mmCIF file of C-alpha atoms in Angstrom:
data_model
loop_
_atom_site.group_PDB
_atom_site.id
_atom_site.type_symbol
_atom_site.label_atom_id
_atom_site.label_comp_id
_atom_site.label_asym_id
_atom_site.label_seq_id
_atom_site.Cartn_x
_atom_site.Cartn_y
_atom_site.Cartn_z
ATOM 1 C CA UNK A 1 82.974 47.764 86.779
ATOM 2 C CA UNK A 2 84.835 47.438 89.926
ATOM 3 C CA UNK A 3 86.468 44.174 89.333
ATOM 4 C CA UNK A 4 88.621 44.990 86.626
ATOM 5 C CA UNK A 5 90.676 48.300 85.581
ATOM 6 C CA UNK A 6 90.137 49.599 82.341
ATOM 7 C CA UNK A 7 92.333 50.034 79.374
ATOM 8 C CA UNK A 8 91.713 52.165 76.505
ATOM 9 C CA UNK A 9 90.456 49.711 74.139
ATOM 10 C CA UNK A 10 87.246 47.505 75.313
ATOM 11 C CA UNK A 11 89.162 44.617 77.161
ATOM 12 C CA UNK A 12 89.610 43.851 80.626
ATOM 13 C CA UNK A 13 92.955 42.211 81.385
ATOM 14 C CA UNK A 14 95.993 43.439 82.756
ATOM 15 C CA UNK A 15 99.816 42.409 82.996
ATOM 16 C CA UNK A 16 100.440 38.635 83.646
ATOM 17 C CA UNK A 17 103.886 38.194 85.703
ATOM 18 C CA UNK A 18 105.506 34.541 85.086
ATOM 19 C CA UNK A 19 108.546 33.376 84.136
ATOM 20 C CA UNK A 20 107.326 32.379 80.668
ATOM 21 C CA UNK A 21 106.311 36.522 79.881
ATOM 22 C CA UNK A 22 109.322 38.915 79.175
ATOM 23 C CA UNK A 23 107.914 42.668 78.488
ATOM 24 C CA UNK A 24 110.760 43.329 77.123
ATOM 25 C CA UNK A 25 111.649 40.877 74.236
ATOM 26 C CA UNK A 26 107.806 41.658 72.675
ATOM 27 C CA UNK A 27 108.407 42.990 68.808
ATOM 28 C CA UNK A 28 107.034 46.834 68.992
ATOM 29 C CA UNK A 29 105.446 44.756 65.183
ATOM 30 C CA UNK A 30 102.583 43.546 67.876
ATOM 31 C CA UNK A 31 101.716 47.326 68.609
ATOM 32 C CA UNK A 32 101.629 48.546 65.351
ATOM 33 C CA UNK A 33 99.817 45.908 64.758
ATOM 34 C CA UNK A 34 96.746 47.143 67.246
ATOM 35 C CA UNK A 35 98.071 51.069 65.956
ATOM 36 C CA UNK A 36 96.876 50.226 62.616
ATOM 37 C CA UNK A 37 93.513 48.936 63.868
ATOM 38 C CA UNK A 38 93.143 51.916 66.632
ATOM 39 C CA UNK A 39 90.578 53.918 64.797
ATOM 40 C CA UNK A 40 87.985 51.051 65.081
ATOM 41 C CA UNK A 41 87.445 51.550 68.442
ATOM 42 C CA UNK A 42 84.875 53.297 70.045
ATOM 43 C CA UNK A 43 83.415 53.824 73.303
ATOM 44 C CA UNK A 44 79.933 52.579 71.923
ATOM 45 C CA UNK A 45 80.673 50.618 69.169
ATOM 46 C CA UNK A 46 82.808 47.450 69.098
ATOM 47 C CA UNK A 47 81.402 46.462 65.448
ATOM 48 C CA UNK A 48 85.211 47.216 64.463
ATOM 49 C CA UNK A 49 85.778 43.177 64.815
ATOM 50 C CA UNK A 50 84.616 42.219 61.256
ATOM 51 C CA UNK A 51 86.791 39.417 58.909
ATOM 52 C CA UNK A 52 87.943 42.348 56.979
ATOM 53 C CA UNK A 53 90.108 43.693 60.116
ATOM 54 C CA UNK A 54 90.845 40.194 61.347
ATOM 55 C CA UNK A 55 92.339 39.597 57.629
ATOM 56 C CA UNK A 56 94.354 42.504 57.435
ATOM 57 C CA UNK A 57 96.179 41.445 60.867
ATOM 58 C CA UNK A 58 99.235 39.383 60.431
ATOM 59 C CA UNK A 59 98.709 37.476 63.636
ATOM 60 C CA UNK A 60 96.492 35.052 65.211
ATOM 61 C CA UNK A 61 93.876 36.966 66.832
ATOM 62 C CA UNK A 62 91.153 36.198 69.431
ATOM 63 C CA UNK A 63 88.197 37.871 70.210
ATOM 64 C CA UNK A 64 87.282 38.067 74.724
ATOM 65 C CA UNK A 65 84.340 39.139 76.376
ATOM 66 C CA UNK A 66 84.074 39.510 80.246
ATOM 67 C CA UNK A 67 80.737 38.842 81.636
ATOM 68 C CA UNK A 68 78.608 41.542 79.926
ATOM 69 C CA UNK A 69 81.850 43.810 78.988
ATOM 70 C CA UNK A 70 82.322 44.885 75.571
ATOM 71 C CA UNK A 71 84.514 42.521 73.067
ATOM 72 C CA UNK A 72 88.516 43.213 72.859
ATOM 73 C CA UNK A 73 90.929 41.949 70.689
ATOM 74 C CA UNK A 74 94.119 40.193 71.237
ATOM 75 C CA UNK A 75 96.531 38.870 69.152
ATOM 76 C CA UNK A 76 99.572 36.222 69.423
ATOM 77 C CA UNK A 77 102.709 36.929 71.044
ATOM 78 C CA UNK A 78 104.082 33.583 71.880
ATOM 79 C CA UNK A 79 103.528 30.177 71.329
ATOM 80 C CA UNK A 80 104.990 27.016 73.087
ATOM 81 C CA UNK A 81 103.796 23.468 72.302
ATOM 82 C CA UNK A 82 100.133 23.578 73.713
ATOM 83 C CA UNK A 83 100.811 27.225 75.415
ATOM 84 C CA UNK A 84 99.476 30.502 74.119
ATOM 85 C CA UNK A 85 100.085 34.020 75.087
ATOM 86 C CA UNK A 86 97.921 36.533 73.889
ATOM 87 C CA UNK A 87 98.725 40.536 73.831
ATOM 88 C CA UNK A 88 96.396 43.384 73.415
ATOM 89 C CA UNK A 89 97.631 47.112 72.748
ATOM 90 C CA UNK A 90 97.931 48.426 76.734
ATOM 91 C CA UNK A 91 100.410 45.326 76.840
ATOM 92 C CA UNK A 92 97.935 42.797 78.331
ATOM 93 C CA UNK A 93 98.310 39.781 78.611
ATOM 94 C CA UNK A 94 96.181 35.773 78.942
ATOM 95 C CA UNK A 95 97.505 32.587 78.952
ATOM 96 C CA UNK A 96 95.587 29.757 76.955
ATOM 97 C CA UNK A 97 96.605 26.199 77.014
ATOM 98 C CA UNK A 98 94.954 23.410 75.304
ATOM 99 C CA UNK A 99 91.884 25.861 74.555
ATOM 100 C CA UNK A 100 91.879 26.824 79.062
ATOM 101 C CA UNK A 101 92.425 30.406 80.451
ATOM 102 C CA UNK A 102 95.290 28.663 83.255
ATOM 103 C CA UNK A 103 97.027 32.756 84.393
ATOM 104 C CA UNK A 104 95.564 36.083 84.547
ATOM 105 C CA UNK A 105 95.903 39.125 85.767
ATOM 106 C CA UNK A 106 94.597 42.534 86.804
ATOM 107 C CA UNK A 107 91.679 41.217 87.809
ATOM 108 C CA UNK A 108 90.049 41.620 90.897
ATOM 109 C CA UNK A 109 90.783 38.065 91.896
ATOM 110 C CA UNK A 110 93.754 36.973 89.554
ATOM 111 C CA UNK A 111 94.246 33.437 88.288
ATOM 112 C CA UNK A 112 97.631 32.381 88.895
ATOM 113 C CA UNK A 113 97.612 28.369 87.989
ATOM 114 C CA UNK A 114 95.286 25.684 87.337
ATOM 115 C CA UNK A 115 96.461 22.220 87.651
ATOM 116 C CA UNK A 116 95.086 19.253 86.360
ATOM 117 C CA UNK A 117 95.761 15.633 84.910
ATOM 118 C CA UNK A 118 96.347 16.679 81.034
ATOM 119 C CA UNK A 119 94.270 17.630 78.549
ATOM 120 C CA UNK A 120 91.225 16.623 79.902
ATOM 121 C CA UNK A 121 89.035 18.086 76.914
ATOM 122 C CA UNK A 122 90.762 15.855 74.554
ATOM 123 C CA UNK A 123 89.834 12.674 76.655
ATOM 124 C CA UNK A 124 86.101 13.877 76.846
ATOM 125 C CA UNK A 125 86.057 14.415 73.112
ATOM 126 C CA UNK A 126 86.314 10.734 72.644
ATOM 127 C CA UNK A 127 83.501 10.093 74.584
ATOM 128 C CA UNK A 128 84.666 9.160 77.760
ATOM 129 C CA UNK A 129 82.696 10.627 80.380
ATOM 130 C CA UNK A 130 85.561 12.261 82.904
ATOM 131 C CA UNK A 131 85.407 12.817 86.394
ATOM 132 C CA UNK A 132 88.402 14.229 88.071
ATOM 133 C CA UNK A 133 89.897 16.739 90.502
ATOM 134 C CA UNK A 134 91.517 20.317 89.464
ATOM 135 C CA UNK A 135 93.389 22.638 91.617
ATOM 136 C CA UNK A 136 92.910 26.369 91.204
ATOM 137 C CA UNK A 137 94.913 29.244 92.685
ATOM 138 C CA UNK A 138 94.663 33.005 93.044
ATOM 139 C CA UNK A 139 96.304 35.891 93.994
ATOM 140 C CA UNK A 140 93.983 38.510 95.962
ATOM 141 C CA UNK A 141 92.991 36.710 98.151
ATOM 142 C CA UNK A 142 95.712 34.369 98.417
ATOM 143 C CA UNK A 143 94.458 30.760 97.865
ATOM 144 C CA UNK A 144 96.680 28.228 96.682
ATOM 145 C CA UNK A 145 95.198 24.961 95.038
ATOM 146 C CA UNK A 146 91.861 25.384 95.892
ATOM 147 C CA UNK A 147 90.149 21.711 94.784
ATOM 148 C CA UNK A 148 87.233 21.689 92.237
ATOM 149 C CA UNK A 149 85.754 18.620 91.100
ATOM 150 C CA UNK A 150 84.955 18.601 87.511
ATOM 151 C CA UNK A 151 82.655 16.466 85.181
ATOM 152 C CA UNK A 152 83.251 16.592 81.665
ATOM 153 C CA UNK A 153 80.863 15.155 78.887
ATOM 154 C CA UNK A 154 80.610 15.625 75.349
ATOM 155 C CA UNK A 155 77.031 17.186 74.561
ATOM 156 C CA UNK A 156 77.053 16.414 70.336
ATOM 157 C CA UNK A 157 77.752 18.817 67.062
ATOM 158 C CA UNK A 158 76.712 22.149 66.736
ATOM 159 C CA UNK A 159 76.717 24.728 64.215
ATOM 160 C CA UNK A 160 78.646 27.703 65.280
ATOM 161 C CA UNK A 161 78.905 31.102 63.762
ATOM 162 C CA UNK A 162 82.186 32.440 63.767
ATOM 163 C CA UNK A 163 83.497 35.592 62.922
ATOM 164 C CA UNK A 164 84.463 34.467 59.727
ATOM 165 C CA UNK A 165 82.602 31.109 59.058
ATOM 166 C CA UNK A 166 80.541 28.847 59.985
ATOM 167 C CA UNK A 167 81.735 25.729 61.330
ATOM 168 C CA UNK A 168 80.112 22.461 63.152
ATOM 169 C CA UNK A 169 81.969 21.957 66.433
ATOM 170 C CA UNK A 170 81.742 19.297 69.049
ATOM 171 C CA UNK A 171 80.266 20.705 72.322
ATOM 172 C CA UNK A 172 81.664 20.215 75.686
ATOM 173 C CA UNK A 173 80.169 20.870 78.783
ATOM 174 C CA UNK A 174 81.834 20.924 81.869
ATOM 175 C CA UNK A 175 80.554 21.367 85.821
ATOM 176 C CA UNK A 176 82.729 22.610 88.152
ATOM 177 C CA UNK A 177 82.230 22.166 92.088
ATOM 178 C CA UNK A 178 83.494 23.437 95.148
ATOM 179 C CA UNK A 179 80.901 22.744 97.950
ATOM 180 C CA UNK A 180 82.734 24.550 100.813
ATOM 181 C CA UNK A 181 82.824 28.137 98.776
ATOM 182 C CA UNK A 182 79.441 26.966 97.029
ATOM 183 C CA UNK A 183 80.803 27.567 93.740
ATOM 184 C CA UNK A 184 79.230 25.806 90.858
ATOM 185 C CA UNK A 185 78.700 26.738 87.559
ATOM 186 C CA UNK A 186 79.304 25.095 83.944
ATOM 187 C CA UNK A 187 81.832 25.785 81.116
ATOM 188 C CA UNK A 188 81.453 24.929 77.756
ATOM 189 C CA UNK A 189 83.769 24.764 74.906
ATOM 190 C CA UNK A 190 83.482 24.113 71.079
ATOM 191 C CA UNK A 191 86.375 22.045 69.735
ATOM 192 C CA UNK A 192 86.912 20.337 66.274
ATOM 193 C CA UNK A 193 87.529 16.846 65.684
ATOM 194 C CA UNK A 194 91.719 17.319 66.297
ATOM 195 C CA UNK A 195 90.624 18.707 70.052
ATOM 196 C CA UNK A 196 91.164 22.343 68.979
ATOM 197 C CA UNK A 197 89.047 24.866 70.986
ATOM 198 C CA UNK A 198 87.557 27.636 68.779
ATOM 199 C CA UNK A 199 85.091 28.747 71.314
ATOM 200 C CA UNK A 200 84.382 28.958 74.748
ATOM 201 C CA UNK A 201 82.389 30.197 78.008
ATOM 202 C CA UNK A 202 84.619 29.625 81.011
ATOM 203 C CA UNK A 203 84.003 30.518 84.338
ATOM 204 C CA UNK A 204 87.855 30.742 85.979
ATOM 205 C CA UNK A 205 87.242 32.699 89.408
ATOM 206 C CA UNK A 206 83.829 32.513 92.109
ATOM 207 C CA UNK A 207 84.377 36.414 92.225
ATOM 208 C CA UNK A 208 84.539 36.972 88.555
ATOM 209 C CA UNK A 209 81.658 36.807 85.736
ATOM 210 C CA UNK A 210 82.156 34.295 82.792
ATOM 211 C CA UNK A 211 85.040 34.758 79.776
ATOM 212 C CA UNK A 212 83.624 34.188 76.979
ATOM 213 C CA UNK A 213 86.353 33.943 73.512
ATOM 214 C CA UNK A 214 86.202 32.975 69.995
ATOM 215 C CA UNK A 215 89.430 32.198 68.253
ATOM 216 C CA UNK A 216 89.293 35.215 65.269
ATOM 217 C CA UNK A 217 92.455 33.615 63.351
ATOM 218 C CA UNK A 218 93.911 30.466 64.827
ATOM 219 C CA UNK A 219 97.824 30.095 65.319
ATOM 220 C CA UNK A 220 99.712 28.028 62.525
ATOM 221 C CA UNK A 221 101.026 24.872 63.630
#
């Protein structure tokens, strides 16, 4: 794939660089961590993510897929209020806030912020239809706070299979439109009734195919 470089284990992410991301305060505990996992990995087999591996690990974990990639694993390094930051073994990094993908990088066409008014997902969990503006930006090309208009409805419950469960979620589905770069395409995410996102299919780049994750082990509170 020539949008993404390639790491040793099955997941396509590289180093995020912003001030909230210090390579050199993370515990060498996270590593060990993915050390004592290693041997699950395989160039043609990624059947190494099963609840018995995800139970062993004494982090939150989350399970990524890129477009038609094979699944990685990442586990918590830091959280801050609504902010996560996830870690895999080559010392990649992705930034999840409120259950969104907002930083990147490594990519082909890195994310580098995403601004918008809140936690929108929460507000279309309780039923309000929302239409608003976001503001993307990226690094290569350079394009700073590129405008997307965004539609947010909640569809109804599902029944999701998780990794380890099976849990009825409340579907979102969002549309995303740029008209001048003819992007458009839909996200969806699967949240509980207290807003938190277990699951999702987000499309966070025009040049880049859809990230799909599943939270494996969510964070404590």
């Amino acid at each position: 794939m020539t949008y993404l470089k390639k790491i040793y284990i099955p997941l396509f992410l590289f180093l995020i660089s912003c001030s909230s991301i210090d390579k050199q305060k993370i515990s060498p505990a996270y590593f060990e961590a993915f050390g004592a996992i290693k041997d699950y990995f395989s160039e043609s087999d990624n059947e190494f993510i099963t609840p018995e591996v995800i139970n062993n690990i004494p982090y939150a974990s989350l399970k990524l897929r890129i477009g038609k990639g094979k699944p990685g694993l990442l586990i918590l390094e830091q959280k801050t209020q609504e902010k996560e930051i996830w870690i895999s073994a080559d010392q990649v990094y992705l930034v999840i806030e409120n259950g969104r993908i907002i930083q990147t990088k490594g990519l082909f066409n890195n994310l580098t912020s995403y601004i918008s008014q809140g936690d929108m997902l929460k507000t279309a969990l309780n039923n309000k239809l929302l239409e608003t503006s976001v503001y993307y930006s990226y690094d290569e090309p350079l394009l700073s706070n590129l405008p997307v208009e965004v539609k947010l409805k909640k569809v109804g419950l599902e029944e999701v299979n998780l990794i380890n469960k099976k849990i009825k979620l409340n579907l979102i589905e969002e549309q995303i439109i740029n008209s001048y770069i003819n992007w458009k395409v839909k996200n969806y995410f699967w949240v509980d009734d207290e807003g938190y996102v277990w699951k999702s299919i987000q499309n966070i780049s025009p040049k880049l195919p859809p990230f799909e994750f599943e939270v494996t082990k969510k964070p404590a509170d």
